[in-house]
């Protein structure tokens, strides 16, 4: 019995490397990268993109509503996460016992109301943790959406001949600069946070699988909600990048589309049409995460594998409908 507290403290100190230290470093890395990129390395790229999108947009009101929708969905995710942490995920007694497992906390544990104070501090820090996640990932999603709107507006104007082919190619060059900025800079903090979120998801699944023997239905539901919560925030950047990649690849058909509309481009020389055809066909643009192009085909296959894995896991799970 005398060796048990020391063993627990040593065990907790060993677990702290992967449970606390590594996730904290990943989150700190994402925060530092986001601050540096948005404050110093952005070079007004975001403002330039917003101006161009609103100038080319045929329905700015719808664009504003969609941007607010993204922000509202981010707030919903944040609210659900805070509700889970406050109502289910944090127990003052558990937090206090976990705090005591470290040997250097013996003196602090003698203070009165230490458990309540620890619970309040943990709630605040987790709120800031989730707030940063939401801001960075929603910002990335908004930029992907505006790039899609920018490219679709350029395609529409070219097909309707409301923009000259030379000016269209210049706008495409500006789009490629913005896409390069997204792939090389904006995606860096998103990649760091995505690794963290996927780790949370997989570790939650492993924890639920480890404790699946006669699992009570309320614990199973809460654990599943937590897994889905982190899975959503982890997969959102991949879906946004895949959607942007689809839009980029559709731009390659612009040259063929204007070639079959001779009456719309009857005043355009055949040399200009051939130039647009060759230029559009040679466009190789895609959104990237972890320096790799994100394709919708591979993403759908990954989602299918995850669904089969969850279904198989559910078949092996023994859920108890009784009370705790």
Short mmCIF file of C-alpha atoms in Angstrom, two decimals:
data_model
loop_
_atom_site.label_atom_id
_atom_site.label_comp_id
_atom_site.label_asym_id
_atom_site.label_seq_id
_atom_site.Cartn_x
_atom_site.Cartn_y
_atom_site.Cartn_z
CA UNK A 1 0.00 0.00 0.00
CA UNK A 2 2.84 2.38 0.69
CA UNK A 3 4.30 1.86 -2.76
CA UNK A 4 1.03 2.48 -4.57
CA UNK A 5 0.95 6.32 -4.46
CA UNK A 6 4.54 6.53 -5.64
CA UNK A 7 3.81 4.07 -8.42
CA UNK A 8 0.75 6.06 -9.43
CA UNK A 9 2.72 9.28 -9.51
CA UNK A 10 5.44 7.69 -11.62
CA UNK A 11 2.84 6.23 -13.96
CA UNK A 12 1.10 9.57 -14.30
CA UNK A 13 4.42 11.30 -14.97
CA UNK A 14 5.16 8.76 -17.71
CA UNK A 15 1.71 9.15 -19.24
CA UNK A 16 2.11 12.93 -19.13
CA UNK A 17 4.50 12.78 -22.10
CA UNK A 18 1.86 11.56 -24.57
CA UNK A 19 -1.33 12.60 -22.76
CA UNK A 20 -0.33 16.15 -21.85
CA UNK A 21 3.05 17.21 -23.23
CA UNK A 22 2.85 16.13 -26.89
CA UNK A 23 -0.76 17.37 -27.44
CA UNK A 24 0.13 20.64 -25.72
CA UNK A 25 3.14 21.09 -27.99
CA UNK A 26 1.03 20.36 -31.08
CA UNK A 27 -1.59 22.87 -29.98
CA UNK A 28 1.08 25.46 -29.14
CA UNK A 29 2.70 24.91 -32.51
CA UNK A 30 -0.63 25.49 -34.26
CA UNK A 31 -1.22 28.65 -32.21
CA UNK A 32 2.24 30.10 -32.92
CA UNK A 33 1.98 29.32 -36.63
CA UNK A 34 -1.49 30.89 -36.83
CA UNK A 35 -0.37 34.06 -35.07
CA UNK A 36 2.73 34.38 -37.22
CA UNK A 37 0.92 33.75 -40.51
CA UNK A 38 -2.14 35.91 -39.90
CA UNK A 39 -0.23 38.75 -38.25
CA UNK A 40 3.07 38.87 -40.13
CA UNK A 41 3.21 36.57 -43.17
CA UNK A 42 -0.27 37.11 -44.61
CA UNK A 43 0.73 40.15 -46.71
CA UNK A 44 -2.95 41.17 -47.07
CA UNK A 45 -3.71 38.05 -49.10
CA UNK A 46 -6.99 37.50 -47.29
CA UNK A 47 -8.12 41.08 -47.82
CA UNK A 48 -7.20 40.83 -51.49
CA UNK A 49 -9.21 37.62 -51.84
CA UNK A 50 -12.27 39.10 -50.12
CA UNK A 51 -12.22 42.17 -52.37
CA UNK A 52 -11.92 40.14 -55.55
CA UNK A 53 -14.65 37.70 -54.56
CA UNK A 54 -17.15 40.42 -53.69
CA UNK A 55 -16.36 42.37 -56.87
CA UNK A 56 -16.91 39.33 -59.08
CA UNK A 57 -19.84 37.88 -57.13
CA UNK A 58 -23.28 38.21 -58.70
CA UNK A 59 -25.02 37.71 -55.35
CA UNK A 60 -23.01 39.33 -52.53
CA UNK A 61 -25.86 38.94 -50.04
CA UNK A 62 -25.84 35.17 -50.42
CA UNK A 63 -22.07 35.20 -50.04
CA UNK A 64 -22.32 37.10 -46.74
CA UNK A 65 -25.00 34.72 -45.44
CA UNK A 66 -22.83 31.71 -46.29
CA UNK A 67 -19.85 33.23 -44.49
CA UNK A 68 -22.00 33.79 -41.40
CA UNK A 69 -23.24 30.20 -41.71
CA UNK A 70 -19.68 28.90 -41.49
CA UNK A 71 -19.07 31.06 -38.45
CA UNK A 72 -22.35 29.91 -36.87
CA UNK A 73 -21.48 26.25 -37.40
CA UNK A 74 -18.15 26.89 -35.72
CA UNK A 75 -19.94 28.41 -32.73
CA UNK A 76 -22.27 25.39 -32.59
CA UNK A 77 -19.29 23.04 -32.49
CA UNK A 78 -17.70 25.16 -29.78
CA UNK A 79 -20.92 25.20 -27.75
CA UNK A 80 -21.36 21.43 -27.99
CA UNK A 81 -17.74 20.86 -26.98
CA UNK A 82 -18.03 23.16 -23.96
CA UNK A 83 -21.34 21.54 -22.97
CA UNK A 84 -19.74 18.10 -23.09
CA UNK A 85 -16.73 19.24 -21.07
CA UNK A 86 -18.83 21.07 -18.47
CA UNK A 87 -21.67 18.60 -18.00
CA UNK A 88 -20.03 15.26 -18.67
CA UNK A 89 -16.30 15.41 -19.19
CA UNK A 90 -15.12 17.15 -16.00
CA UNK A 91 -15.59 15.74 -12.55
CA UNK A 92 -14.11 17.76 -9.72
CA UNK A 93 -13.16 14.65 -7.72
CA UNK A 94 -11.52 12.99 -10.74
CA UNK A 95 -9.58 16.13 -11.59
CA UNK A 96 -8.40 16.43 -8.00
CA UNK A 97 -7.30 12.79 -7.85
CA UNK A 98 -5.47 13.13 -11.16
CA UNK A 99 -3.78 16.24 -9.85
CA UNK A 100 -2.61 14.36 -6.76
CA UNK A 101 -1.05 11.62 -8.88
CA UNK A 102 1.90 13.90 -9.57
CA UNK A 103 4.46 13.94 -6.78
CA UNK A 104 5.15 17.69 -6.94
CA UNK A 105 1.52 18.61 -6.18
CA UNK A 106 1.47 17.44 -2.58
CA UNK A 107 1.84 20.93 -1.11
CA UNK A 108 -0.79 22.51 -3.37
CA UNK A 109 -3.28 19.79 -2.49
CA UNK A 110 -3.52 21.05 1.09
CA UNK A 111 -5.32 24.22 0.00
CA UNK A 112 -9.05 24.43 0.55
CA UNK A 113 -11.39 24.13 -2.44
CA UNK A 114 -8.54 22.88 -4.59
CA UNK A 115 -10.84 20.54 -6.55
CA UNK A 116 -13.30 23.32 -7.45
CA UNK A 117 -10.48 25.65 -8.44
CA UNK A 118 -8.89 22.99 -10.63
CA UNK A 119 -12.21 22.26 -12.32
CA UNK A 120 -12.79 25.96 -13.07
CA UNK A 121 -9.27 26.42 -14.44
CA UNK A 122 -9.59 23.29 -16.56
CA UNK A 123 -12.92 24.50 -17.97
CA UNK A 124 -11.45 27.88 -18.92
CA UNK A 125 -8.33 26.41 -20.52
CA UNK A 126 -10.35 23.85 -22.48
CA UNK A 127 -12.63 26.64 -23.70
CA UNK A 128 -9.61 28.60 -24.98
CA UNK A 129 -8.22 25.39 -26.46
CA UNK A 130 -11.43 24.72 -28.42
CA UNK A 131 -11.83 28.40 -29.34
CA UNK A 132 -8.44 28.42 -31.04
CA UNK A 133 -9.31 25.22 -32.88
CA UNK A 134 -12.57 26.71 -34.09
CA UNK A 135 -11.06 30.01 -35.23
CA UNK A 136 -8.18 28.44 -37.18
CA UNK A 137 -10.25 25.74 -38.89
CA UNK A 138 -13.20 28.01 -39.67
CA UNK A 139 -10.77 30.57 -41.16
CA UNK A 140 -9.30 27.86 -43.37
CA UNK A 141 -12.79 26.74 -44.41
CA UNK A 142 -13.83 30.31 -45.23
CA UNK A 143 -10.75 30.84 -47.38
CA UNK A 144 -11.40 27.58 -49.26
CA UNK A 145 -15.01 28.64 -49.82
CA UNK A 146 -14.02 32.09 -51.10
CA UNK A 147 -11.45 30.57 -53.45
CA UNK A 148 -14.17 28.30 -54.82
CA UNK A 149 -16.47 31.30 -55.32
CA UNK A 150 -13.65 33.24 -56.97
CA UNK A 151 -12.92 30.44 -59.44
CA UNK A 152 -16.60 29.79 -60.22
CA UNK A 153 -17.18 33.51 -60.85
CA UNK A 154 -14.22 33.62 -63.25
CA UNK A 155 -15.52 30.57 -65.10
CA UNK A 156 -19.00 32.06 -65.39
CA UNK A 157 -17.70 35.39 -66.69
CA UNK A 158 -15.53 33.66 -69.27
CA UNK A 159 -18.43 31.54 -70.55
CA UNK A 160 -20.71 34.60 -70.75
CA UNK A 161 -17.92 36.62 -72.39
CA UNK A 162 -18.10 39.39 -69.79
CA UNK A 163 -14.33 39.20 -69.38
CA UNK A 164 -11.64 39.12 -72.05
CA UNK A 165 -9.57 35.94 -72.34
CA UNK A 166 -6.34 37.79 -71.53
CA UNK A 167 -7.85 39.34 -68.41
CA UNK A 168 -9.22 35.92 -67.44
CA UNK A 169 -5.76 34.40 -67.61
CA UNK A 170 -4.43 37.25 -65.47
CA UNK A 171 -7.12 36.59 -62.87
CA UNK A 172 -6.24 32.90 -62.91
CA UNK A 173 -2.64 33.84 -62.16
CA UNK A 174 -3.84 35.84 -59.15
CA UNK A 175 -5.92 32.87 -58.07
CA UNK A 176 -2.88 30.59 -58.26
CA UNK A 177 -0.98 32.97 -55.99
CA UNK A 178 -3.79 32.86 -53.44
CA UNK A 179 -3.99 29.07 -53.72
CA UNK A 180 -0.23 28.80 -53.18
CA UNK A 181 -0.58 30.99 -50.10
CA UNK A 182 -3.31 28.67 -48.82
CA UNK A 183 -1.29 25.51 -49.45
CA UNK A 184 2.05 26.70 -48.12
CA UNK A 185 1.09 28.95 -45.20
CA UNK A 186 -2.56 28.83 -44.12
CA UNK A 187 -2.55 25.03 -44.12
CA UNK A 188 0.38 24.78 -41.66
CA UNK A 189 -1.51 25.51 -38.41
CA UNK A 190 -4.48 23.53 -39.73
CA UNK A 191 -2.24 20.51 -40.32
CA UNK A 192 -0.85 20.70 -36.79
CA UNK A 193 -4.31 20.90 -35.24
CA UNK A 194 -5.63 18.16 -37.54
CA UNK A 195 -2.96 15.76 -36.27
CA UNK A 196 -4.03 16.61 -32.73
CA UNK A 197 -7.74 16.15 -33.48
CA UNK A 198 -7.22 12.83 -35.24
CA UNK A 199 -5.14 11.67 -32.28
CA UNK A 200 -7.97 12.62 -29.94
CA UNK A 201 -10.44 10.70 -32.11
CA UNK A 202 -8.37 7.52 -32.40
CA UNK A 203 -7.44 7.54 -28.71
CA UNK A 204 -11.11 7.96 -27.76
CA UNK A 205 -12.05 4.99 -29.95
CA UNK A 206 -9.25 2.92 -28.41
CA UNK A 207 -10.37 3.90 -24.91
CA UNK A 208 -13.97 2.98 -25.68
CA UNK A 209 -12.86 -0.31 -27.21
CA UNK A 210 -10.75 -1.06 -24.12
CA UNK A 211 -13.74 -0.51 -21.81
CA UNK A 212 -16.42 -2.04 -24.00
CA UNK A 213 -17.28 -4.98 -21.69
CA UNK A 214 -20.88 -4.41 -20.57
CA UNK A 215 -20.59 -0.71 -21.38
CA UNK A 216 -23.52 1.30 -19.95
CA UNK A 217 -25.64 3.01 -22.57
CA UNK A 218 -25.15 6.50 -21.11
CA UNK A 219 -21.37 6.18 -21.02
CA UNK A 220 -21.36 4.75 -24.53
CA UNK A 221 -23.52 7.61 -25.84
CA UNK A 222 -21.35 10.28 -24.21
CA UNK A 223 -18.14 8.67 -25.48
CA UNK A 224 -19.56 8.31 -28.99
CA UNK A 225 -20.64 11.96 -28.99
CA UNK A 226 -17.12 12.98 -27.99
CA UNK A 227 -15.61 10.84 -30.76
CA UNK A 228 -17.94 12.29 -33.39
CA UNK A 229 -17.24 15.80 -32.14
CA UNK A 230 -13.50 15.50 -32.68
CA UNK A 231 -13.95 13.54 -35.89
CA UNK A 232 -16.01 16.36 -37.40
CA UNK A 233 -13.47 19.07 -36.58
CA UNK A 234 -10.66 16.81 -37.84
CA UNK A 235 -12.29 16.01 -41.20
CA UNK A 236 -13.65 19.47 -42.03
CA UNK A 237 -10.34 20.74 -43.51
CA UNK A 238 -10.08 17.64 -45.71
CA UNK A 239 -13.60 18.10 -47.08
CA UNK A 240 -13.01 21.80 -47.74
CA UNK A 241 -9.72 21.10 -49.50
CA UNK A 242 -11.29 18.28 -51.55
CA UNK A 243 -14.14 20.55 -52.63
CA UNK A 244 -11.66 23.23 -53.70
CA UNK A 245 -9.66 20.63 -55.66
CA UNK A 246 -12.83 19.58 -57.54
CA UNK A 247 -13.50 23.20 -58.48
CA UNK A 248 -9.91 23.66 -59.63
CA UNK A 249 -10.09 20.62 -61.89
CA UNK A 250 -13.38 21.76 -63.39
CA UNK A 251 -11.61 24.92 -64.59
CA UNK A 252 -9.60 22.83 -67.05
CA UNK A 253 -12.74 22.44 -69.17
CA UNK A 254 -13.21 26.19 -69.67
CA UNK A 255 -11.31 26.19 -72.98
CA UNK A 256 -13.47 23.42 -74.40
CA UNK A 257 -16.68 25.08 -73.19
CA UNK A 258 -16.00 28.39 -74.92
CA UNK A 259 -14.95 26.58 -78.10
CA UNK A 260 -18.43 25.09 -78.46
CA UNK A 261 -20.09 28.50 -78.00
CA UNK A 262 -19.22 30.30 -81.24
CA UNK A 263 -22.09 32.80 -80.98
CA UNK A 264 -21.07 33.98 -77.51
CA UNK A 265 -17.42 34.42 -78.54
CA UNK A 266 -18.04 35.38 -82.15
CA UNK A 267 -15.88 38.52 -81.78
CA UNK A 268 -12.99 36.59 -80.27
CA UNK A 269 -10.27 35.49 -82.63
CA UNK A 270 -9.53 31.83 -83.06
CA UNK A 271 -5.99 32.47 -81.85
CA UNK A 272 -7.28 33.75 -78.51
CA UNK A 273 -9.66 30.82 -78.21
CA UNK A 274 -6.86 28.36 -78.84
CA UNK A 275 -4.68 30.17 -76.30
CA UNK A 276 -7.38 29.90 -73.63
CA UNK A 277 -7.93 26.24 -74.55
CA UNK A 278 -4.25 25.39 -74.14
CA UNK A 279 -3.85 27.51 -71.00
CA UNK A 280 -6.92 26.05 -69.27
CA UNK A 281 -5.99 22.48 -70.20
CA UNK A 282 -2.52 22.94 -68.72
CA UNK A 283 -3.80 24.15 -65.34
CA UNK A 284 -2.73 21.77 -62.56
CA UNK A 285 -4.21 23.21 -59.40
CA UNK A 286 -5.28 21.49 -56.21
CA UNK A 287 -5.64 22.22 -52.50
CA UNK A 288 -3.02 20.59 -50.31
CA UNK A 289 -2.77 19.48 -46.71
CA UNK A 290 0.48 18.09 -45.32
CA UNK A 291 2.02 19.12 -48.67
CA UNK A 292 -0.14 16.50 -50.44
CA UNK A 293 -3.05 17.16 -52.84
CA UNK A 294 -6.42 16.33 -51.32
CA UNK A 295 -8.64 14.41 -53.71
CA UNK A 296 -12.34 13.75 -53.21
CA UNK A 297 -11.97 10.14 -54.40
CA UNK A 298 -9.45 9.22 -51.72
CA UNK A 299 -11.43 11.14 -49.11
CA UNK A 300 -14.62 9.24 -49.90
CA UNK A 301 -12.69 5.96 -49.67
CA UNK A 302 -11.31 7.01 -46.29
CA UNK A 303 -14.80 7.87 -45.03
CA UNK A 304 -16.04 4.48 -46.27
CA UNK A 305 -13.26 2.70 -44.37
CA UNK A 306 -14.05 4.69 -41.22
CA UNK A 307 -17.75 3.85 -41.53
CA UNK A 308 -17.01 0.14 -41.94
CA UNK A 309 -14.65 0.29 -38.96
CA UNK A 310 -17.25 1.99 -36.77
CA UNK A 311 -19.93 -0.49 -37.88
CA UNK A 312 -17.64 -3.43 -37.10
CA UNK A 313 -16.77 -1.91 -33.75
CA UNK A 314 -20.45 -1.48 -32.94
CA UNK A 315 -21.13 -5.13 -33.72
CA UNK A 316 -18.45 -6.17 -31.22
CA UNK A 317 -19.63 -3.79 -28.51
CA UNK A 318 -21.67 -5.17 -25.62
CA UNK A 319 -23.88 -2.31 -24.43
CA UNK A 320 -25.69 -2.62 -21.15
CA UNK A 321 -29.12 -1.00 -20.96
CA UNK A 322 -29.10 -1.06 -17.19
CA UNK A 323 -28.16 1.66 -14.76
CA UNK A 324 -24.65 2.38 -13.54
#
